[in-house]
Tab-separated table of C-alpha atoms and ligand atoms in Angstrom:
chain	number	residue	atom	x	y	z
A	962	UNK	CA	-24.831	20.814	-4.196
A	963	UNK	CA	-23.108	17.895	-2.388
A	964	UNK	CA	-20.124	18.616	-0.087
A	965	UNK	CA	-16.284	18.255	-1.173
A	966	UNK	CA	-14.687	15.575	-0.259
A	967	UNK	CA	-11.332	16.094	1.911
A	968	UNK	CA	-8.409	15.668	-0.153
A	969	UNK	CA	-6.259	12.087	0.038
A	970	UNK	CA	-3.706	11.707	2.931
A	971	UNK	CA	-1.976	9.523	0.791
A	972	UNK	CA	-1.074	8.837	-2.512
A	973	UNK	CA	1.256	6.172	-4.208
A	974	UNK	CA	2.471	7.181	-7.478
A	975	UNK	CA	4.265	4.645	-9.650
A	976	UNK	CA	7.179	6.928	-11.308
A	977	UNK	CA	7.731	4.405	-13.963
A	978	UNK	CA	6.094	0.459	-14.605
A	979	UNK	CA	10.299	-0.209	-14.954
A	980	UNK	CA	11.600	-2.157	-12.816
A	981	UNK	CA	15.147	-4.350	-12.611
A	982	UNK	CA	13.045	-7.258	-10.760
A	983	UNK	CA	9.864	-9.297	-12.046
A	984	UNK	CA	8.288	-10.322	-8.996
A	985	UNK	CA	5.430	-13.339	-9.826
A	986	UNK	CA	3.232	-11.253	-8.148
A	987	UNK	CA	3.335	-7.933	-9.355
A	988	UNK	CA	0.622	-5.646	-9.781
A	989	UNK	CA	2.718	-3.954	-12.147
A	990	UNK	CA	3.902	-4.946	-15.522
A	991	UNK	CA	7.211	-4.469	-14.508
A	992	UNK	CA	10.096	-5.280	-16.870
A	993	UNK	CA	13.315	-3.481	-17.687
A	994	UNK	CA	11.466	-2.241	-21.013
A	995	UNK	CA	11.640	1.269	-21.586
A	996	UNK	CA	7.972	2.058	-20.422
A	997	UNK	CA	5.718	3.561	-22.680
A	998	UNK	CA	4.082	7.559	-22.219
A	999	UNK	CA	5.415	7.608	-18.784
A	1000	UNK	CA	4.717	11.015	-17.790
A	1001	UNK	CA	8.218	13.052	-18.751
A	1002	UNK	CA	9.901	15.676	-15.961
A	1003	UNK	CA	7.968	18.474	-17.159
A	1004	UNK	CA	4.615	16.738	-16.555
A	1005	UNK	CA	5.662	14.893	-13.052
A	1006	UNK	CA	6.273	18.237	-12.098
A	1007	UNK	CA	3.199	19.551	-12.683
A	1008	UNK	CA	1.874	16.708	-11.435
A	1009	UNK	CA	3.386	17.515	-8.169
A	1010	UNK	CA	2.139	21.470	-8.123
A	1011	UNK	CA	-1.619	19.976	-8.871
A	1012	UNK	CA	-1.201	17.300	-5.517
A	1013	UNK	CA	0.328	20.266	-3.196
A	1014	UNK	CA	-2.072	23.250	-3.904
A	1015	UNK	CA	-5.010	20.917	-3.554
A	1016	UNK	CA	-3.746	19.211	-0.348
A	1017	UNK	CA	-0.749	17.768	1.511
A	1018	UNK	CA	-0.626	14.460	1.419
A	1019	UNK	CA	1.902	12.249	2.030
A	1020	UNK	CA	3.459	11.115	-1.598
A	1021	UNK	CA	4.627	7.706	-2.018
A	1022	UNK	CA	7.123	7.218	-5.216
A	1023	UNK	CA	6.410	3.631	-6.337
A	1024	UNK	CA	7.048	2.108	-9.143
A	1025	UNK	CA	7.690	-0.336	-10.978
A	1026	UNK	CA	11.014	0.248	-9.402
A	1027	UNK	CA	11.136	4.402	-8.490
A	1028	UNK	CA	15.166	4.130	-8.648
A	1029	UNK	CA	15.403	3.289	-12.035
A	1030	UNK	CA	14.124	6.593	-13.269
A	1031	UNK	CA	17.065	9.360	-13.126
A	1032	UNK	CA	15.295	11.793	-12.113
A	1033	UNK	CA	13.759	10.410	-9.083
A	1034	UNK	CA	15.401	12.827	-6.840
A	1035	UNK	CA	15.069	15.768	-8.891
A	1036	UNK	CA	10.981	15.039	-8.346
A	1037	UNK	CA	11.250	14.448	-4.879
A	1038	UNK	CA	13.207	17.497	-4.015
A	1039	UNK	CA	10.404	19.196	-5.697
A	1040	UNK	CA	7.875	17.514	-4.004
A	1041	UNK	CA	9.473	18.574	-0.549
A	1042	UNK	CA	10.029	21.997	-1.739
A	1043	UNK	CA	6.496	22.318	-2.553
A	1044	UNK	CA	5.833	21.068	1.387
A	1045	UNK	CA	4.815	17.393	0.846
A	1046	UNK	CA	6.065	14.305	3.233
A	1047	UNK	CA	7.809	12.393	0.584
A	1048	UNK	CA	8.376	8.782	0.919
A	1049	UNK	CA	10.100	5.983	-1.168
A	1050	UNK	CA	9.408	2.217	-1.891
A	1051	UNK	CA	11.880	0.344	-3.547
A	1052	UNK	CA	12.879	-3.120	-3.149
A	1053	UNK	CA	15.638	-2.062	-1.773
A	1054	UNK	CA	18.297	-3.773	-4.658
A	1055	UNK	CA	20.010	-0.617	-6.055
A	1056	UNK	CA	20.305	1.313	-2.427
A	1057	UNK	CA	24.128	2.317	-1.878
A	1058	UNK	CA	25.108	4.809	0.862
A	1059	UNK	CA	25.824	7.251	-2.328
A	1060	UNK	CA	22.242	6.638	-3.351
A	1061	UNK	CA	20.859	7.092	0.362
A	1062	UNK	CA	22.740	10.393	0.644
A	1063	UNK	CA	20.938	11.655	-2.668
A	1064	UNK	CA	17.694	10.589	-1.048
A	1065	UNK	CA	18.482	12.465	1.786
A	1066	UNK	CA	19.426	15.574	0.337
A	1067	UNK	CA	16.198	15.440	-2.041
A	1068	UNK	CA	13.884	15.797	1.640
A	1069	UNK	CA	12.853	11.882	1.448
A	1070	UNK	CA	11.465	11.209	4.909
A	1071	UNK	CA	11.013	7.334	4.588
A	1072	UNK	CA	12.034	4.770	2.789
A	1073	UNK	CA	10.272	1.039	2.379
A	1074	UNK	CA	12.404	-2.121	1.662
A	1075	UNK	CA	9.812	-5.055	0.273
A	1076	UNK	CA	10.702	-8.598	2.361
A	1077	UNK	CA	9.120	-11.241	1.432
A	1078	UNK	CA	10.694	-13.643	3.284
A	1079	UNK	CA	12.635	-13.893	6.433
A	1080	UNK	CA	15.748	-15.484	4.210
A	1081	UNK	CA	16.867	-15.697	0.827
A	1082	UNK	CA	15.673	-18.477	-0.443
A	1083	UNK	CA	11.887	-18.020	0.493
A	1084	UNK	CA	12.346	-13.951	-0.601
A	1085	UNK	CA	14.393	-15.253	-3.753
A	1086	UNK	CA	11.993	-17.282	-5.030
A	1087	UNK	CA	9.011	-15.110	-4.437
A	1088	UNK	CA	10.663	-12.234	-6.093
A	1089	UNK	CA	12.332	-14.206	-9.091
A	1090	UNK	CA	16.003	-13.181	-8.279
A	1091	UNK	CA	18.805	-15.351	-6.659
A	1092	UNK	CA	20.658	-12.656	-4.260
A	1093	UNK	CA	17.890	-10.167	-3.870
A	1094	UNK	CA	17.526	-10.544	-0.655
A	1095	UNK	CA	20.996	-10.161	0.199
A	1096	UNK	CA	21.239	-7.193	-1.820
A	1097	UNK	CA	17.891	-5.666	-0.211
A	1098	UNK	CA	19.451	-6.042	3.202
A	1099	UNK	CA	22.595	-4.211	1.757
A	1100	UNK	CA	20.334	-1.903	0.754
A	1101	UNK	CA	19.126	-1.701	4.463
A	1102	UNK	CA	22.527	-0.973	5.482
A	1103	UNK	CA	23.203	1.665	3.780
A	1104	UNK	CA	19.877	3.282	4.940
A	1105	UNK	CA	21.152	2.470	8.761
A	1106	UNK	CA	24.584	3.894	7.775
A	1107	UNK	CA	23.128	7.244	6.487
A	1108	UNK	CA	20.350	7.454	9.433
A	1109	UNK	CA	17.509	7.300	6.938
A	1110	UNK	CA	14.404	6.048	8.683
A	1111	UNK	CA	12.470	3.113	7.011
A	1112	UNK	CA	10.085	0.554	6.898
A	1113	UNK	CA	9.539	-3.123	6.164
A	1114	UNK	CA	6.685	-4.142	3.400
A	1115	UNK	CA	5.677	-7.911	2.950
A	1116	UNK	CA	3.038	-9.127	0.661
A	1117	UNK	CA	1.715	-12.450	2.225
A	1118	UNK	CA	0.964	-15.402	1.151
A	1119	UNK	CA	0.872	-18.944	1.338
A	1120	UNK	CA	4.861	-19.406	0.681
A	1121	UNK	CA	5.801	-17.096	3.295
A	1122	UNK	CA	2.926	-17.095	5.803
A	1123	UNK	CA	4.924	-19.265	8.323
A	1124	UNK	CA	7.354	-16.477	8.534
A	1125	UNK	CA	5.520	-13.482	9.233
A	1126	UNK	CA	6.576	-13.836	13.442
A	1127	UNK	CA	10.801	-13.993	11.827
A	1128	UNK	CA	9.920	-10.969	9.521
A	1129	UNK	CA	8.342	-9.194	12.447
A	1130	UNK	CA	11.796	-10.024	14.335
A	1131	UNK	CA	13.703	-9.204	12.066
A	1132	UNK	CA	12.178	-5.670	11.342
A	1133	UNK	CA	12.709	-5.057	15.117
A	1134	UNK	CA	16.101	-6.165	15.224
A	1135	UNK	CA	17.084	-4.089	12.200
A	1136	UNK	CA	15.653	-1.420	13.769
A	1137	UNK	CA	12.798	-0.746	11.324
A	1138	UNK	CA	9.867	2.329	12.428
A	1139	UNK	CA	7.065	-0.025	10.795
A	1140	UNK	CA	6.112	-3.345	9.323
A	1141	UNK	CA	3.229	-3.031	6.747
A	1142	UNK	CA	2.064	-6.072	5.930
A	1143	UNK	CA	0.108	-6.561	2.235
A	1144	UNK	CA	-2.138	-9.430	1.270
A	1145	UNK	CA	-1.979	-10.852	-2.170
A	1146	UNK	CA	-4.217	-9.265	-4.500
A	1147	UNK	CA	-4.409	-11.077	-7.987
A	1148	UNK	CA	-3.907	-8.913	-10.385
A	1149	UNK	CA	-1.148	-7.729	-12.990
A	1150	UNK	CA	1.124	-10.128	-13.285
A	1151	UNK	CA	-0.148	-11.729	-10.122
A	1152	UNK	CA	-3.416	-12.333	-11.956
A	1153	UNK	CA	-3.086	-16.175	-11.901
A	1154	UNK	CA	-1.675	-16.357	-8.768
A	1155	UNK	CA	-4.987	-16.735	-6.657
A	1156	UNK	CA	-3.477	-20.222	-5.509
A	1157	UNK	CA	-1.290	-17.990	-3.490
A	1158	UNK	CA	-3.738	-16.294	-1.755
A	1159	UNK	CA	-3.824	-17.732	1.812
A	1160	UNK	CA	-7.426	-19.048	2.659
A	1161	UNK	CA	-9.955	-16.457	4.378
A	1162	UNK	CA	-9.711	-18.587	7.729
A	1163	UNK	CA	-5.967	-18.205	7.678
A	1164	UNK	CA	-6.870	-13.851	7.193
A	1165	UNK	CA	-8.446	-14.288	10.032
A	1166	UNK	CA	-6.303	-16.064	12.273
A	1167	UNK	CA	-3.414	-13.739	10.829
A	1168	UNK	CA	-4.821	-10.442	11.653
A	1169	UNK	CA	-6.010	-11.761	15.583
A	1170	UNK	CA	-2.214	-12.143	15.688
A	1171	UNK	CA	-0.954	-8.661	14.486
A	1172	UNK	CA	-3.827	-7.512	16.722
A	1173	UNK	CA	-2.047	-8.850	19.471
A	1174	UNK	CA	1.413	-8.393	18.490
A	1175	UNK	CA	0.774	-4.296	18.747
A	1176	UNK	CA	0.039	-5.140	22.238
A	1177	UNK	CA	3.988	-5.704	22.493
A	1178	UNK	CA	5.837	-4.010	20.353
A	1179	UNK	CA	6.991	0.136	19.421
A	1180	UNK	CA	7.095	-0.994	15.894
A	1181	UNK	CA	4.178	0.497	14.221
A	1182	UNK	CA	2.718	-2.506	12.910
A	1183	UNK	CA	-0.195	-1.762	9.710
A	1184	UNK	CA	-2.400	-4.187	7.872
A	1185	UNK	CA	-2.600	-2.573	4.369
A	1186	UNK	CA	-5.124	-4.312	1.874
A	1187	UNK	CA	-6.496	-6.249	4.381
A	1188	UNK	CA	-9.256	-4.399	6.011
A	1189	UNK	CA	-11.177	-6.760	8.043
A	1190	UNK	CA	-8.494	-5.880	10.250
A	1191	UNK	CA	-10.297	-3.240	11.273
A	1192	UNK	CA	-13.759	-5.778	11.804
A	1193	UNK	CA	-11.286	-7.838	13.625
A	1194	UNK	CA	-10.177	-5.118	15.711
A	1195	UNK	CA	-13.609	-3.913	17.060
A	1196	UNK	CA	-14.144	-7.837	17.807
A	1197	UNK	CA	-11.285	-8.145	19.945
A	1198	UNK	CA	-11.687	-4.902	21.661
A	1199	UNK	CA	-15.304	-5.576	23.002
A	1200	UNK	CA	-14.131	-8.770	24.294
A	1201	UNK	CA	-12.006	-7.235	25.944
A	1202	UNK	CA	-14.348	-4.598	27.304
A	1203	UNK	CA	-11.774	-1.668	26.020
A	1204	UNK	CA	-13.750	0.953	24.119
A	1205	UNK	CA	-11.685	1.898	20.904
A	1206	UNK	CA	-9.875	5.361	20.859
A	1207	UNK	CA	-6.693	6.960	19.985
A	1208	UNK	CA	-5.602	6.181	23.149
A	1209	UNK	CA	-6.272	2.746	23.478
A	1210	UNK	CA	-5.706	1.842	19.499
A	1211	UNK	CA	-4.158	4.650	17.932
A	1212	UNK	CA	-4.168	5.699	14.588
A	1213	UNK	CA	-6.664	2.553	13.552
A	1214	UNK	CA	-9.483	3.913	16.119
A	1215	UNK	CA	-10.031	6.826	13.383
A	1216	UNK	CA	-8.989	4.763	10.073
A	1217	UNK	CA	-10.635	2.492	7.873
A	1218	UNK	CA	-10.436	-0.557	5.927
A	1219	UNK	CA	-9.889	0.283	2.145
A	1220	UNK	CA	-9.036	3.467	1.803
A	1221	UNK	CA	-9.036	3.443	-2.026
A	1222	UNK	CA	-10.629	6.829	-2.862
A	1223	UNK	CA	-11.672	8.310	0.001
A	1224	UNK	CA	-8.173	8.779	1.648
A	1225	UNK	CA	-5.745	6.831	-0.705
A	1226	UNK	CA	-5.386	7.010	-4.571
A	1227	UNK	CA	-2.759	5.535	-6.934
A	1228	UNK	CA	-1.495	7.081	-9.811
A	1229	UNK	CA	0.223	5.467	-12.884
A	1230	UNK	CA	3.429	6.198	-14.992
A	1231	UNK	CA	1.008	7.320	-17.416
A	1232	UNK	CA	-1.068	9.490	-15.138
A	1233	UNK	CA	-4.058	7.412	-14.912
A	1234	UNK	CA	-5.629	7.951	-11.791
A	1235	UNK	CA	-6.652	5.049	-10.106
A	1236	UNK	CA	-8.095	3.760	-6.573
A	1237	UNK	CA	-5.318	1.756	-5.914
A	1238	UNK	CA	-2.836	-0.107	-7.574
A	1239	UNK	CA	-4.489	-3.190	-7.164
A	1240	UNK	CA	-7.903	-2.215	-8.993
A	1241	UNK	CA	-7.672	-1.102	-12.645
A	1242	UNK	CA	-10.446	0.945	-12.709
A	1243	UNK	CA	-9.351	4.392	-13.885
A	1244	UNK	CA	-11.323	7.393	-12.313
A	1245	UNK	CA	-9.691	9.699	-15.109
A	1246	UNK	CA	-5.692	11.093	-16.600
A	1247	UNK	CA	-3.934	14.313	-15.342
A	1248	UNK	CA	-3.052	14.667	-18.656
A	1249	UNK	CA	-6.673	15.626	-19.333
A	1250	UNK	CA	-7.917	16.789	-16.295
A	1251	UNK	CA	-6.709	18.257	-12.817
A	1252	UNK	CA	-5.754	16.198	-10.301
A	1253	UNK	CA	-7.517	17.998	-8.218
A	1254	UNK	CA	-10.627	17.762	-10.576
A	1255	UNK	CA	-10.653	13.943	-11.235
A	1256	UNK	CA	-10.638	13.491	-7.221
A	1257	UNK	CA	-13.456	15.791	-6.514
A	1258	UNK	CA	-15.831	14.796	-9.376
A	1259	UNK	CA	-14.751	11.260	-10.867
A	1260	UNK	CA	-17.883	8.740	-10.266
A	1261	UNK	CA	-15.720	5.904	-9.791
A	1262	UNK	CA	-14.810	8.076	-6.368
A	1263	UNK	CA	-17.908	9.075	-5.629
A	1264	UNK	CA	-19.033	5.214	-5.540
A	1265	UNK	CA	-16.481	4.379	-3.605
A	1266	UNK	CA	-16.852	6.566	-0.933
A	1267	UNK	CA	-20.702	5.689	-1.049
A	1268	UNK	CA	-20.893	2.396	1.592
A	1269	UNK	CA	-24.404	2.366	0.886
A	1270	UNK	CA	-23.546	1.175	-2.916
A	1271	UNK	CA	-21.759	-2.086	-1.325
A	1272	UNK	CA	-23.660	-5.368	-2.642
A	1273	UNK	CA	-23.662	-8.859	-1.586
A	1274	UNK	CA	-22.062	-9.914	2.073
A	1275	UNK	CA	-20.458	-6.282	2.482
A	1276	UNK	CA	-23.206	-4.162	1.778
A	1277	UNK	CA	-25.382	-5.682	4.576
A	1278	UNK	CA	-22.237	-5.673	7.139
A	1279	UNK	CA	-22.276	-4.136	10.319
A	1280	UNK	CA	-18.766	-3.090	9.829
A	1281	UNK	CA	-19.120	-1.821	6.713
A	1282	UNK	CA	-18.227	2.154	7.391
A	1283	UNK	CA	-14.738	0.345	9.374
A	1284	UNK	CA	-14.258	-2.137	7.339
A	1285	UNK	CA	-15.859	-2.467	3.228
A	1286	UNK	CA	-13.671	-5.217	2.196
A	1287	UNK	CA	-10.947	-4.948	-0.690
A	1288	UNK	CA	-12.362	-3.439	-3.601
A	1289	UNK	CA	-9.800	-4.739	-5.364
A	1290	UNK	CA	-10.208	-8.173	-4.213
A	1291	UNK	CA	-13.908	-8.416	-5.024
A	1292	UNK	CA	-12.692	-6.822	-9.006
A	1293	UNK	CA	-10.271	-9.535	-9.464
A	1294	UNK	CA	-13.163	-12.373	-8.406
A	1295	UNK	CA	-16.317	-10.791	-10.111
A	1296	UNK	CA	-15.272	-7.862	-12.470
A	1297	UNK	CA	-17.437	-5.607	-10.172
A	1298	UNK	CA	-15.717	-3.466	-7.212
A	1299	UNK	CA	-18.674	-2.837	-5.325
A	1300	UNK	CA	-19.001	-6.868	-4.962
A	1301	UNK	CA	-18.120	-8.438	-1.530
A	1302	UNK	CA	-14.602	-8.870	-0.439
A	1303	UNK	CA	-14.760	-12.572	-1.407
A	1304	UNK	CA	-11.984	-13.632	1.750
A	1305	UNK	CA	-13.930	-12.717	4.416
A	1306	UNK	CA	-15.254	-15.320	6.275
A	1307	UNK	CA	-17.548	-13.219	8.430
A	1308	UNK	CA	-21.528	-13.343	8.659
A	1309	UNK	CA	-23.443	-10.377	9.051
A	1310	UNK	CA	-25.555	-10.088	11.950
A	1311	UNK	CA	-28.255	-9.113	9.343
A	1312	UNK	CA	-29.167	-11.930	6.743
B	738	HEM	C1	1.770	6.555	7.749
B	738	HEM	C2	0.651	6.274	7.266
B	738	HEM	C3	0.400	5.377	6.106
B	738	HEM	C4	-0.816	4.933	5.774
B	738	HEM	C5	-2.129	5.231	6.470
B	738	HEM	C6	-0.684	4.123	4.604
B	738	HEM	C7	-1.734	3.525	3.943
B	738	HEM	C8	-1.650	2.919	2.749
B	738	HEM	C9	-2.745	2.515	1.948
B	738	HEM	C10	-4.195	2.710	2.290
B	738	HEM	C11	-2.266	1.946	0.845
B	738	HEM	C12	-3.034	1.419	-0.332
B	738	HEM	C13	-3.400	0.058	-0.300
B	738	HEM	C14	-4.871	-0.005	-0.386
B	738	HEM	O1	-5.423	0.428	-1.398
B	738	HEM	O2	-5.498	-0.482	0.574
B	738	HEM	C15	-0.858	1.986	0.952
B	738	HEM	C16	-0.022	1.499	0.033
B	738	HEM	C17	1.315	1.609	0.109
B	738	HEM	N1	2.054	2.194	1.100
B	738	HEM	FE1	1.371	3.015	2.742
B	738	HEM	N2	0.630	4.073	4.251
B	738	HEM	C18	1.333	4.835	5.132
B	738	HEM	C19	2.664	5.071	5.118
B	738	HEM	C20	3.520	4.586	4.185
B	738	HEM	C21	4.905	4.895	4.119
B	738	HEM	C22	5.621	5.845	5.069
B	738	HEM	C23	5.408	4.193	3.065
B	738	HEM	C24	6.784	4.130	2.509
B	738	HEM	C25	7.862	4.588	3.039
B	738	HEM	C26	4.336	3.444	2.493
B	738	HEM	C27	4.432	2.590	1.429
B	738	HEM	C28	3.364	2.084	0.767
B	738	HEM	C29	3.467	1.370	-0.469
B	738	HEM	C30	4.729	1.025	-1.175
B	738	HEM	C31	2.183	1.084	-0.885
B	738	HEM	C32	1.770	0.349	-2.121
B	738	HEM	C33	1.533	1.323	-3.185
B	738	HEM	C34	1.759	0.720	-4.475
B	738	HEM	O3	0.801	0.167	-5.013
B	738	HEM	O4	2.885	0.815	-4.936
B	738	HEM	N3	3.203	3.707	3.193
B	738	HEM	N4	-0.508	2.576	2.115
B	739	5AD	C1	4.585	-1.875	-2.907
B	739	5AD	C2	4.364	-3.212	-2.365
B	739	5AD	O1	3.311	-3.816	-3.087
B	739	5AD	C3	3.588	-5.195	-3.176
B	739	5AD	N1	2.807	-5.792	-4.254
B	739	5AD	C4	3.085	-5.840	-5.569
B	739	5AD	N2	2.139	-6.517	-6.219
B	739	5AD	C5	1.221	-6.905	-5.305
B	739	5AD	C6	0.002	-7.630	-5.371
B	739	5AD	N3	-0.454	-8.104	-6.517
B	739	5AD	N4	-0.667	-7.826	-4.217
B	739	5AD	C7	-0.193	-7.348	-3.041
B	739	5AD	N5	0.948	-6.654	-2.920
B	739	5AD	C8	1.645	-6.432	-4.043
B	739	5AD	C9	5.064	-5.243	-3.401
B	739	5AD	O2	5.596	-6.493	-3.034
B	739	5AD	C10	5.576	-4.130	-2.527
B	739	5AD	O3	5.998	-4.569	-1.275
B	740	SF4	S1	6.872	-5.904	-6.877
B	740	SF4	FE1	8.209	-4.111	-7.037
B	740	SF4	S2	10.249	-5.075	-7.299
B	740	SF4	FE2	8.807	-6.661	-7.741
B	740	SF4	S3	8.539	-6.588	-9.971
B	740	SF4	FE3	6.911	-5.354	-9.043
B	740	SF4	S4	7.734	-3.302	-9.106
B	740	SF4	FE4	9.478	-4.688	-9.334
């Protein structure tokens, strides 16, 4: 028989597909209707018991927008008291100190404020809204004022690429513990938006600067959905003659690129159970199956943690076990997920 794999480290669970925002580019469907067969208390909890006696992972409520549902702290006290690291991401809109104390008292160890721009009219427009951004750094006071820690997410693209060194800034300043940086991935809502997407050369040039920019700053700094980092990484390092390790590159020297079911899943209001939220391939429900169950046996997993499966450009990579290119990205340009990441402007060594 083959071996288990581990359970996740992380997964991001989208509470409900409601949300008071529309972003253009939202993976979600995300509109203040009331969402259909979300999973009800009784089930989220459940949920919950499945995740913590099969591992401990750290448990991202998502959404759609994770504030609009009522009982959003009633789950994550639950989650806490069942010992998970709980975590929120919101776009930061309806955060009030009052809220931020109920956060607090429900065990929520981190909160994430979306920024897609380093002002309101760039963040505005990306995100539909006039005002936001203003309310979203509101929001970020009140988390200051109550001592929550949190972090900064911003999905890039074209519109707000030019700002990525004032978002990075202005994370610092505010006194942020991370800036995770997203790259576009068409799908959802964003499906048409592959105009957006910033050209592979401009990935490239991108992640050589975050690579750097660790170099100088305590702000954890994490490319999510963009795993050539990781290529570019190992390029930079041997350059530089430094072997990569913990020490020299933290965290990264033992991560990978996409993490989507092998470290990372995704799971839907409904309680489909997905790589990420970015691929809509569905490795099974927890209304019909374990969590527990559905990450163990589903074959969508088992592909995906297969790097031998990888086809085209990726599957002949020498980065391939650090790297493997969005799944996501390569579903949204071919309809297959083992496909190669189609930004990546890399050539194999081998032809
Ligand atoms: C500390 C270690 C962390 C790691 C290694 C990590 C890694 C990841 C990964 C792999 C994804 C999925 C994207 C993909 O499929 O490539 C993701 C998504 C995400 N992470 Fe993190 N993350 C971490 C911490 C956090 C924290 C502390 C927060 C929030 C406070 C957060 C917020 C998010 C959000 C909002 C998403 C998107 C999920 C969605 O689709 O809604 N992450 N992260
Ligand atoms: C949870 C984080 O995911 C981002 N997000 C939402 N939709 C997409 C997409 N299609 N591609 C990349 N990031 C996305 C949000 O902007 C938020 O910051
Ligand atoms: S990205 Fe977040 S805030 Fe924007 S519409 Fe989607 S769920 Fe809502």
């Amino acid at each position: 028989m083959s071996e288990e794999p581990n359970p996740p480290r992380l997964i991001a669970w989208e509470l409900t597909s409601r949300c008071n925002l529309s972003c253009m580019h939202c993976r979600g469907a995300s509109t203040d209707e009331k969402a259909i067969g979300e999973l009800d208390t009784f089930e989220a909890k459940t949920f919950i018991d499945q995740v913590a006696s099969f591992g401990s992972p750290i448990l991202i409520l998502s959404g759609g927008e994770p504030l609009v549902r009522p009982d959003v702290y009633e789950l994550a006290r639950y989650g806490t008291n069942k010992g998970l690291r709980v975590v929120l991401a919101t776009n930061g809109t309806l955060l009030d100190r009052e809220t931020v104390r109920k956060l607090k008292e429900a065990g929520i160890k981190r909160v994430s404020i979306s920024l897609d721009g380093a002002d309101s009219a760039t963040h505005d427009g990306f995100r539909g809204v006039k005002g936001a951004f203003d309310k979203a750094m509101e929001g970020i006071d009140a988390l200051k004022a109550e001592g929550m820690d949190f972090q900064i997410n911003t999905t890039i693209t074209k519109r707000n690429l030019g700002e990525i060194p004032r978002i990075l800034k202005m994370a610092t300043s505010l006194g942020a513990e991370a800036l995770h940086i997203f790259l576009l991935v068409p799908t959802g809502r964003g499906e048409n938006l592959a105009d957006e997407e910033i050209p592979p050369a401009e990935y490239e040039r991108i992640l050589h600067w975050f690579y750097e920019q660790k170099k100088h700053t305590s702000l954890e700094l994490k490319a999510t959905c963009a795993p050539h980092y990781f290529r570019i990484m190992r390029q930079c390092a041997e350059k530089e003659g430094v072997e990569v390790s913990i020490k020299t590159h933290g965290f990264d020297a033992v991560s990978r690129g996409c993490l989507g079911g092998t470290a990372f899943c995704f799971v839907s209001s409904t309680g489909d159970v997905q790589p990420c939220g970015y691929l809509p391939a569905i490795a099974g429900n927890i209304r019909q199956q374990s969590f527990g169950e559905i990450w163990n046996n589903s074959t969508l997993f088992n592909e995906l943690r297969d790097f031998s499966l990888l086809k085209g450009k990726c599957g002949k990579c020498e980065y391939k076990n650090v790297c493997g290119g969005c799944r996501a990205r390569a579903y949204a340009a071919t309809g297959d997920y083992l496909e190669e990441e189609p930004y990546c402007i890399y050539h194999p060594r081998q032809k």
